[in-house]
């Protein structure tokens, strides 16, 4: 179990740090295209190339982690990526972090230890190919409800002649993208479970292909939310929905269960709660810090740069070709 935890932490670190390095490299690069001159420019840019390789390597490590442990363990731990990104930005990019950031990092770290301590090795679930249609129907039903809710609010907004986006739209787009990211993890894991149960090996690439499609769709919804809404709301909803969906869908579709030992079960549940809380604190830290005593508020202008970089790193429009592979899991 600890091996899969370490692999997940290393994978999410590679994904998130790779995104920052790619973003840093694109500052002096032209828009990405298939022209030979542009491709050479990207390939010769050291920060972008290192970030690209880290991103790919992180995705491969995440696939390996999913093959070793339940998705209900891997998906919450992957939420620590934002904490690792914050630490990297603080020491490498010299960005200022406030006390709320450090609290979020601490909670995410403790939560990861709790998940590792509470997780148990599980045998392959007795699933069948029929779980995929049921899972698809469940996701489709959720999207019908969310999109119906979105249409109602859009209609009310048109009737009231409101130009600005409502917070409801930000929440819905964030939830939809997070659900798709979580489902992508479950479908990838399902391919490995099928392989363990003796099904044809062809199901593994099929499941991975479906997972990539779910991830790409998730980026579309997240981009819509970020285009018209606030990154802090969309990113929070997406991160929490991704973790919750991965856990619940893993239990329902793959037969994953909570540990039988009360102590292990408590550690696992506490780990989930701390990771989700840490992610929420990290995403909302720039707003929450205003409620702290003045002496605890950072006054350096670098904090504005930190916010911009963090929002840019969560914006799918700034992520290069490897974005779909990043959220494949």
mmCIF file of C-alpha atoms in Angstrom:
data_model
loop_
_atom_site.group_PDB
_atom_site.id
_atom_site.type_symbol
_atom_site.label_atom_id
_atom_site.label_comp_id
_atom_site.label_asym_id
_atom_site.label_seq_id
_atom_site.Cartn_x
_atom_site.Cartn_y
_atom_site.Cartn_z
ATOM 1 C CA UNK A 1 0.000 0.000 0.000
ATOM 2 C CA UNK A 2 2.768 2.442 0.889
ATOM 3 C CA UNK A 3 4.427 1.797 -2.452
ATOM 4 C CA UNK A 4 1.303 2.952 -4.272
ATOM 5 C CA UNK A 5 1.048 5.997 -1.961
ATOM 6 C CA UNK A 6 4.625 7.023 -2.751
ATOM 7 C CA UNK A 7 4.039 6.439 -6.466
ATOM 8 C CA UNK A 8 0.929 8.616 -6.363
ATOM 9 C CA UNK A 9 2.718 11.428 -4.531
ATOM 10 C CA UNK A 10 5.618 11.262 -7.006
ATOM 11 C CA UNK A 11 3.184 11.178 -9.948
ATOM 12 C CA UNK A 12 1.136 14.167 -8.815
ATOM 13 C CA UNK A 13 4.356 16.057 -8.043
ATOM 14 C CA UNK A 14 5.606 15.413 -11.565
ATOM 15 C CA UNK A 15 2.291 16.439 -13.097
ATOM 16 C CA UNK A 16 1.933 19.703 -11.201
ATOM 17 C CA UNK A 17 5.583 20.793 -11.248
ATOM 18 C CA UNK A 18 5.747 19.843 -14.915
ATOM 19 C CA UNK A 19 2.814 22.176 -15.629
ATOM 20 C CA UNK A 20 4.597 25.073 -13.904
ATOM 21 C CA UNK A 21 7.810 24.494 -15.854
ATOM 22 C CA UNK A 22 5.896 24.250 -19.130
ATOM 23 C CA UNK A 23 4.054 27.472 -18.327
ATOM 24 C CA UNK A 24 7.354 29.166 -17.512
ATOM 25 C CA UNK A 25 8.897 27.974 -20.775
ATOM 26 C CA UNK A 26 5.995 29.147 -22.957
ATOM 27 C CA UNK A 27 6.533 32.781 -21.910
ATOM 28 C CA UNK A 28 9.121 33.247 -24.686
ATOM 29 C CA UNK A 29 7.695 30.658 -27.085
ATOM 30 C CA UNK A 30 5.214 31.100 -29.953
ATOM 31 C CA UNK A 31 1.785 29.398 -29.878
ATOM 32 C CA UNK A 32 2.166 25.640 -30.185
ATOM 33 C CA UNK A 33 1.617 24.245 -33.689
ATOM 34 C CA UNK A 34 2.856 21.393 -35.865
ATOM 35 C CA UNK A 35 5.218 23.617 -37.838
ATOM 36 C CA UNK A 36 8.762 22.271 -37.735
ATOM 37 C CA UNK A 37 10.164 25.624 -36.655
ATOM 38 C CA UNK A 38 7.760 25.872 -33.722
ATOM 39 C CA UNK A 39 8.338 22.256 -32.679
ATOM 40 C CA UNK A 40 12.091 22.848 -32.636
ATOM 41 C CA UNK A 41 11.621 25.964 -30.532
ATOM 42 C CA UNK A 42 9.688 23.994 -27.914
ATOM 43 C CA UNK A 43 12.082 21.037 -27.998
ATOM 44 C CA UNK A 44 15.080 23.334 -27.491
ATOM 45 C CA UNK A 45 13.464 25.187 -24.581
ATOM 46 C CA UNK A 46 14.905 23.534 -21.485
ATOM 47 C CA UNK A 47 12.194 24.462 -18.910
ATOM 48 C CA UNK A 48 9.383 23.397 -21.240
ATOM 49 C CA UNK A 49 11.095 20.140 -22.219
ATOM 50 C CA UNK A 50 11.825 19.201 -18.602
ATOM 51 C CA UNK A 51 8.252 20.023 -17.622
ATOM 52 C CA UNK A 52 6.876 17.985 -20.508
ATOM 53 C CA UNK A 53 8.956 14.933 -19.561
ATOM 54 C CA UNK A 54 7.995 15.284 -15.875
ATOM 55 C CA UNK A 55 4.337 15.472 -16.859
ATOM 56 C CA UNK A 56 4.541 12.315 -18.972
ATOM 57 C CA UNK A 57 6.544 10.470 -16.325
ATOM 58 C CA UNK A 58 4.017 11.485 -13.661
ATOM 59 C CA UNK A 59 1.133 10.112 -15.731
ATOM 60 C CA UNK A 60 2.934 6.780 -16.162
ATOM 61 C CA UNK A 61 3.627 6.578 -12.426
ATOM 62 C CA UNK A 62 -0.051 7.238 -11.725
ATOM 63 C CA UNK A 63 -1.072 4.364 -13.983
ATOM 64 C CA UNK A 64 1.345 2.126 -12.105
ATOM 65 C CA UNK A 65 -0.125 3.259 -8.780
ATOM 66 C CA UNK A 66 -3.648 2.497 -10.003
ATOM 67 C CA UNK A 67 -2.557 -1.020 -10.925
ATOM 68 C CA UNK A 68 -1.386 -1.609 -7.329
ATOM 69 C CA UNK A 69 -3.999 -0.001 -5.095
ATOM 70 C CA UNK A 70 -7.725 0.818 -5.013
ATOM 71 C CA UNK A 71 -8.816 4.000 -6.731
ATOM 72 C CA UNK A 72 -10.531 5.019 -3.464
ATOM 73 C CA UNK A 73 -7.015 5.335 -2.028
ATOM 74 C CA UNK A 74 -5.169 6.744 -5.052
ATOM 75 C CA UNK A 75 -7.654 9.462 -6.006
ATOM 76 C CA UNK A 76 -7.680 11.279 -2.631
ATOM 77 C CA UNK A 77 -3.882 11.143 -2.358
ATOM 78 C CA UNK A 78 -3.602 12.709 -5.820
ATOM 79 C CA UNK A 79 -5.266 15.774 -4.328
ATOM 80 C CA UNK A 80 -1.963 16.523 -2.593
ATOM 81 C CA UNK A 81 -0.620 17.762 -5.912
ATOM 82 C CA UNK A 82 -1.663 21.323 -5.104
ATOM 83 C CA UNK A 83 0.267 21.163 -1.817
ATOM 84 C CA UNK A 84 3.400 19.972 -3.610
ATOM 85 C CA UNK A 85 2.937 22.679 -6.228
ATOM 86 C CA UNK A 86 2.719 25.319 -3.503
ATOM 87 C CA UNK A 87 5.939 24.129 -1.856
ATOM 88 C CA UNK A 88 7.730 24.033 -5.204
ATOM 89 C CA UNK A 89 6.522 27.527 -6.088
ATOM 90 C CA UNK A 90 7.648 28.830 -2.711
ATOM 91 C CA UNK A 91 11.225 27.532 -2.889
ATOM 92 C CA UNK A 92 11.826 27.511 -6.666
ATOM 93 C CA UNK A 93 9.758 30.474 -7.880
ATOM 94 C CA UNK A 94 10.259 32.419 -4.624
ATOM 95 C CA UNK A 95 6.528 32.960 -4.210
ATOM 96 C CA UNK A 96 5.224 34.099 -0.839
ATOM 97 C CA UNK A 97 2.939 31.716 1.060
ATOM 98 C CA UNK A 98 0.592 32.734 3.836
ATOM 99 C CA UNK A 99 -0.317 30.860 6.991
ATOM 100 C CA UNK A 100 -3.443 29.377 5.367
ATOM 101 C CA UNK A 101 -1.277 27.852 2.628
ATOM 102 C CA UNK A 102 0.924 26.165 5.214
ATOM 103 C CA UNK A 103 -2.143 24.909 7.078
ATOM 104 C CA UNK A 104 -3.496 23.377 3.853
ATOM 105 C CA UNK A 105 -0.156 21.726 3.085
ATOM 106 C CA UNK A 106 0.037 20.322 6.612
ATOM 107 C CA UNK A 107 -3.502 18.922 6.482
ATOM 108 C CA UNK A 108 -2.901 17.343 3.075
ATOM 109 C CA UNK A 109 0.344 15.778 4.279
ATOM 110 C CA UNK A 110 -1.224 14.361 7.448
ATOM 111 C CA UNK A 111 -4.191 13.146 5.402
ATOM 112 C CA UNK A 112 -1.867 11.275 3.044
ATOM 113 C CA UNK A 113 -0.250 9.518 6.007
ATOM 114 C CA UNK A 114 -3.711 8.682 7.326
ATOM 115 C CA UNK A 115 -4.782 7.155 4.020
ATOM 116 C CA UNK A 116 -1.601 5.100 3.895
ATOM 117 C CA UNK A 117 -2.020 3.926 7.489
ATOM 118 C CA UNK A 118 -5.693 3.086 7.066
ATOM 119 C CA UNK A 119 -5.584 1.470 3.626
ATOM 120 C CA UNK A 120 -5.557 -2.278 3.330
ATOM 121 C CA UNK A 121 -4.505 -4.540 0.500
ATOM 122 C CA UNK A 122 -7.620 -5.604 -1.381
ATOM 123 C CA UNK A 123 -8.166 -8.509 -3.682
ATOM 124 C CA UNK A 124 -9.512 -8.002 -7.168
ATOM 125 C CA UNK A 125 -13.227 -7.297 -7.132
ATOM 126 C CA UNK A 126 -15.650 -9.648 -8.854
ATOM 127 C CA UNK A 127 -16.849 -7.102 -11.402
ATOM 128 C CA UNK A 128 -18.251 -7.718 -14.849
ATOM 129 C CA UNK A 129 -18.319 -5.787 -18.069
ATOM 130 C CA UNK A 130 -21.877 -4.724 -17.178
ATOM 131 C CA UNK A 131 -20.504 -2.274 -14.618
ATOM 132 C CA UNK A 132 -19.455 0.116 -17.383
ATOM 133 C CA UNK A 133 -23.003 0.774 -18.689
ATOM 134 C CA UNK A 134 -24.314 1.213 -15.135
ATOM 135 C CA UNK A 135 -21.518 3.635 -14.354
ATOM 136 C CA UNK A 136 -22.184 5.537 -17.573
ATOM 137 C CA UNK A 137 -25.909 5.739 -16.803
ATOM 138 C CA UNK A 138 -25.204 7.079 -13.332
ATOM 139 C CA UNK A 139 -22.865 9.766 -14.646
ATOM 140 C CA UNK A 140 -25.320 10.671 -17.403
ATOM 141 C CA UNK A 141 -28.115 11.060 -14.824
ATOM 142 C CA UNK A 142 -25.956 13.393 -12.738
ATOM 143 C CA UNK A 143 -25.148 15.491 -15.792
ATOM 144 C CA UNK A 144 -28.821 15.703 -16.735
ATOM 145 C CA UNK A 145 -29.604 17.060 -13.269
ATOM 146 C CA UNK A 146 -26.691 19.514 -13.258
ATOM 147 C CA UNK A 147 -27.353 20.770 -16.789
ATOM 148 C CA UNK A 148 -31.060 21.097 -16.015
ATOM 149 C CA UNK A 149 -30.156 23.169 -12.977
ATOM 150 C CA UNK A 150 -27.828 25.264 -15.142
ATOM 151 C CA UNK A 151 -30.510 25.921 -17.764
ATOM 152 C CA UNK A 152 -33.004 27.034 -15.126
ATOM 153 C CA UNK A 153 -30.573 29.571 -13.713
ATOM 154 C CA UNK A 154 -29.595 30.795 -17.180
ATOM 155 C CA UNK A 155 -33.237 31.322 -18.036
ATOM 156 C CA UNK A 156 -33.803 33.269 -14.829
ATOM 157 C CA UNK A 157 -30.711 35.335 -15.545
ATOM 158 C CA UNK A 158 -31.951 36.221 -19.021
ATOM 159 C CA UNK A 159 -35.353 37.175 -17.647
ATOM 160 C CA UNK A 160 -33.708 39.436 -15.072
ATOM 161 C CA UNK A 161 -31.291 40.772 -17.731
ATOM 162 C CA UNK A 162 -28.210 39.953 -15.644
ATOM 163 C CA UNK A 163 -24.911 40.058 -17.531
ATOM 164 C CA UNK A 164 -22.535 38.607 -14.923
ATOM 165 C CA UNK A 165 -22.238 34.882 -14.280
ATOM 166 C CA UNK A 166 -23.889 33.485 -11.182
ATOM 167 C CA UNK A 167 -21.930 31.448 -8.647
ATOM 168 C CA UNK A 168 -24.237 28.545 -9.501
ATOM 169 C CA UNK A 169 -22.703 28.311 -12.967
ATOM 170 C CA UNK A 170 -19.193 28.211 -11.520
ATOM 171 C CA UNK A 171 -20.193 25.450 -9.109
ATOM 172 C CA UNK A 172 -21.912 23.367 -11.794
ATOM 173 C CA UNK A 173 -19.016 23.550 -14.254
ATOM 174 C CA UNK A 174 -16.565 22.726 -11.478
ATOM 175 C CA UNK A 175 -18.622 19.747 -10.321
ATOM 176 C CA UNK A 176 -19.050 18.421 -13.856
ATOM 177 C CA UNK A 177 -15.334 18.602 -14.609
ATOM 178 C CA UNK A 178 -14.440 17.001 -11.272
ATOM 179 C CA UNK A 179 -16.920 14.162 -11.804
ATOM 180 C CA UNK A 180 -15.379 13.410 -15.194
ATOM 181 C CA UNK A 181 -11.833 13.450 -13.771
ATOM 182 C CA UNK A 182 -12.875 11.062 -10.997
ATOM 183 C CA UNK A 183 -14.675 8.736 -13.410
ATOM 184 C CA UNK A 184 -11.561 8.692 -15.593
ATOM 185 C CA UNK A 185 -9.603 7.252 -12.667
ATOM 186 C CA UNK A 186 -12.206 4.566 -12.045
ATOM 187 C CA UNK A 187 -12.333 3.497 -15.692
ATOM 188 C CA UNK A 188 -8.530 3.235 -15.842
ATOM 189 C CA UNK A 189 -8.546 1.086 -12.708
ATOM 190 C CA UNK A 190 -11.340 -1.023 -14.165
ATOM 191 C CA UNK A 191 -9.091 -1.997 -17.065
ATOM 192 C CA UNK A 192 -6.453 -3.365 -14.666
ATOM 193 C CA UNK A 193 -9.103 -5.234 -12.658
ATOM 194 C CA UNK A 194 -10.452 -6.857 -15.808
ATOM 195 C CA UNK A 195 -6.925 -7.981 -16.666
ATOM 196 C CA UNK A 196 -6.443 -9.517 -13.196
ATOM 197 C CA UNK A 197 -9.678 -11.465 -13.572
ATOM 198 C CA UNK A 198 -8.617 -13.065 -16.819
ATOM 199 C CA UNK A 199 -10.484 -10.906 -19.300
ATOM 200 C CA UNK A 200 -8.795 -10.166 -22.660
ATOM 201 C CA UNK A 201 -5.858 -7.770 -22.392
ATOM 202 C CA UNK A 202 -7.485 -5.647 -25.096
ATOM 203 C CA UNK A 203 -9.827 -4.234 -22.429
ATOM 204 C CA UNK A 204 -6.936 -2.330 -20.816
ATOM 205 C CA UNK A 205 -6.255 0.026 -23.760
ATOM 206 C CA UNK A 206 -10.012 0.320 -24.351
ATOM 207 C CA UNK A 207 -10.576 1.473 -20.770
ATOM 208 C CA UNK A 208 -7.613 3.842 -20.975
ATOM 209 C CA UNK A 209 -8.994 5.317 -24.203
ATOM 210 C CA UNK A 210 -12.396 5.883 -22.582
ATOM 211 C CA UNK A 211 -10.603 7.434 -19.600
ATOM 212 C CA UNK A 212 -8.775 9.881 -21.874
ATOM 213 C CA UNK A 213 -12.101 10.867 -23.459
ATOM 214 C CA UNK A 214 -13.573 11.524 -20.005
ATOM 215 C CA UNK A 215 -10.554 13.626 -19.076
ATOM 216 C CA UNK A 216 -10.766 15.646 -22.294
ATOM 217 C CA UNK A 217 -14.461 16.286 -21.658
ATOM 218 C CA UNK A 218 -13.616 17.344 -18.108
ATOM 219 C CA UNK A 219 -11.166 19.923 -19.442
ATOM 220 C CA UNK A 220 -13.869 21.320 -21.725
ATOM 221 C CA UNK A 221 -16.253 21.866 -18.810
ATOM 222 C CA UNK A 222 -13.524 23.267 -16.591
ATOM 223 C CA UNK A 223 -12.452 25.672 -19.328
ATOM 224 C CA UNK A 224 -16.023 26.934 -19.667
ATOM 225 C CA UNK A 225 -16.192 27.559 -15.951
ATOM 226 C CA UNK A 226 -12.826 29.320 -15.834
ATOM 227 C CA UNK A 227 -13.646 31.463 -18.858
ATOM 228 C CA UNK A 228 -16.678 33.118 -17.297
ATOM 229 C CA UNK A 229 -16.261 32.375 -13.600
ATOM 230 C CA UNK A 230 -13.777 32.604 -10.766
ATOM 231 C CA UNK A 231 -10.922 30.122 -10.736
ATOM 232 C CA UNK A 232 -11.121 29.752 -6.957
ATOM 233 C CA UNK A 233 -14.709 28.443 -7.094
ATOM 234 C CA UNK A 234 -14.304 26.255 -10.176
ATOM 235 C CA UNK A 235 -11.001 24.740 -8.994
ATOM 236 C CA UNK A 236 -12.332 23.977 -5.503
ATOM 237 C CA UNK A 237 -15.473 22.269 -6.810
ATOM 238 C CA UNK A 238 -13.473 20.310 -9.389
ATOM 239 C CA UNK A 239 -10.878 19.104 -6.871
ATOM 240 C CA UNK A 240 -13.426 18.015 -4.261
ATOM 241 C CA UNK A 241 -15.775 16.434 -6.824
ATOM 242 C CA UNK A 242 -12.869 14.506 -8.353
ATOM 243 C CA UNK A 243 -11.893 13.009 -4.996
ATOM 244 C CA UNK A 244 -15.450 12.209 -3.881
ATOM 245 C CA UNK A 245 -16.404 10.734 -7.268
ATOM 246 C CA UNK A 246 -13.277 8.587 -7.397
ATOM 247 C CA UNK A 247 -13.968 7.187 -3.937
ATOM 248 C CA UNK A 248 -17.703 6.556 -4.376
ATOM 249 C CA UNK A 249 -17.459 5.203 -7.927
ATOM 250 C CA UNK A 250 -14.567 2.973 -6.894
ATOM 251 C CA UNK A 251 -16.679 1.464 -4.145
ATOM 252 C CA UNK A 252 -19.829 1.105 -6.225
ATOM 253 C CA UNK A 253 -18.350 0.027 -9.559
ATOM 254 C CA UNK A 254 -15.241 -1.854 -8.432
ATOM 255 C CA UNK A 255 -16.505 -3.298 -5.168
ATOM 256 C CA UNK A 256 -13.869 -1.508 -3.083
ATOM 257 C CA UNK A 257 -14.726 -1.509 0.603
ATOM 258 C CA UNK A 258 -13.670 0.319 3.709
ATOM 259 C CA UNK A 259 -11.141 -1.529 5.901
ATOM 260 C CA UNK A 260 -12.683 -4.060 8.291
ATOM 261 C CA UNK A 261 -10.612 -2.888 11.238
ATOM 262 C CA UNK A 262 -12.280 0.063 13.055
ATOM 263 C CA UNK A 263 -8.882 1.712 13.573
ATOM 264 C CA UNK A 264 -7.898 1.412 9.915
ATOM 265 C CA UNK A 265 -11.319 2.621 8.837
ATOM 266 C CA UNK A 266 -11.038 5.674 11.080
ATOM 267 C CA UNK A 267 -7.561 6.486 9.744
ATOM 268 C CA UNK A 268 -8.750 6.193 6.141
ATOM 269 C CA UNK A 269 -11.833 8.379 6.653
ATOM 270 C CA UNK A 270 -9.797 10.932 8.578
ATOM 271 C CA UNK A 271 -7.208 10.951 5.794
ATOM 272 C CA UNK A 272 -9.874 11.637 3.178
ATOM 273 C CA UNK A 273 -11.305 14.475 5.255
ATOM 274 C CA UNK A 274 -7.920 16.095 5.894
ATOM 275 C CA UNK A 275 -6.875 15.918 2.237
ATOM 276 C CA UNK A 276 -10.131 17.500 1.052
ATOM 277 C CA UNK A 277 -9.848 20.186 3.745
ATOM 278 C CA UNK A 278 -6.237 20.876 2.789
ATOM 279 C CA UNK A 279 -7.113 21.234 -0.894
ATOM 280 C CA UNK A 280 -9.940 23.656 -0.083
ATOM 281 C CA UNK A 281 -7.652 25.762 2.122
ATOM 282 C CA UNK A 282 -4.959 25.929 -0.561
ATOM 283 C CA UNK A 283 -7.387 26.976 -3.277
ATOM 284 C CA UNK A 284 -9.143 29.587 -1.124
ATOM 285 C CA UNK A 285 -6.129 30.809 0.881
ATOM 286 C CA UNK A 286 -5.889 34.198 -0.819
ATOM 287 C CA UNK A 287 -9.444 34.963 0.300
ATOM 288 C CA UNK A 288 -9.309 33.392 3.745
ATOM 289 C CA UNK A 289 -6.101 35.252 4.650
ATOM 290 C CA UNK A 290 -8.049 38.521 4.777
ATOM 291 C CA UNK A 291 -9.903 37.223 7.846
ATOM 292 C CA UNK A 292 -6.655 36.665 9.757
ATOM 293 C CA UNK A 293 -5.003 39.243 12.043
ATOM 294 C CA UNK A 294 -3.038 41.822 10.080
ATOM 295 C CA UNK A 295 0.310 40.621 11.423
ATOM 296 C CA UNK A 296 -0.220 37.228 9.758
ATOM 297 C CA UNK A 297 -1.020 38.675 6.343
ATOM 298 C CA UNK A 298 1.839 38.741 3.809
ATOM 299 C CA UNK A 299 2.326 42.196 2.367
ATOM 300 C CA UNK A 300 4.788 41.333 -0.399
ATOM 301 C CA UNK A 301 3.592 41.934 -3.907
ATOM 302 C CA UNK A 302 4.766 38.447 -4.795
ATOM 303 C CA UNK A 303 1.530 37.143 -3.371
ATOM 304 C CA UNK A 304 -0.307 38.538 -6.389
ATOM 305 C CA UNK A 305 2.108 36.700 -8.665
ATOM 306 C CA UNK A 306 1.535 33.537 -6.639
ATOM 307 C CA UNK A 307 -2.231 33.808 -7.136
ATOM 308 C CA UNK A 308 -1.858 34.380 -10.857
ATOM 309 C CA UNK A 309 0.489 31.411 -11.279
ATOM 310 C CA UNK A 310 -1.777 29.174 -9.228
ATOM 311 C CA UNK A 311 -4.830 30.115 -11.261
ATOM 312 C CA UNK A 312 -2.862 29.720 -14.485
ATOM 313 C CA UNK A 313 -1.707 26.255 -13.452
ATOM 314 C CA UNK A 314 -5.317 25.229 -12.838
ATOM 315 C CA UNK A 315 -6.524 26.711 -16.134
ATOM 316 C CA UNK A 316 -6.689 24.025 -18.814
ATOM 317 C CA UNK A 317 -6.134 26.584 -21.567
ATOM 318 C CA UNK A 318 -2.535 27.050 -20.381
ATOM 319 C CA UNK A 319 -1.694 23.353 -20.250
ATOM 320 C CA UNK A 320 0.106 21.989 -23.303
ATOM 321 C CA UNK A 321 -0.621 18.709 -25.077
ATOM 322 C CA UNK A 322 -0.150 16.500 -22.013
ATOM 323 C CA UNK A 323 -3.224 17.769 -20.173
ATOM 324 C CA UNK A 324 -5.442 14.834 -21.121
ATOM 325 C CA UNK A 325 -2.755 12.346 -20.097
ATOM 326 C CA UNK A 326 -2.340 14.133 -16.760
ATOM 327 C CA UNK A 327 -5.956 13.522 -15.765
ATOM 328 C CA UNK A 328 -6.118 10.127 -17.482
ATOM 329 C CA UNK A 329 -6.099 8.638 -14.065
#
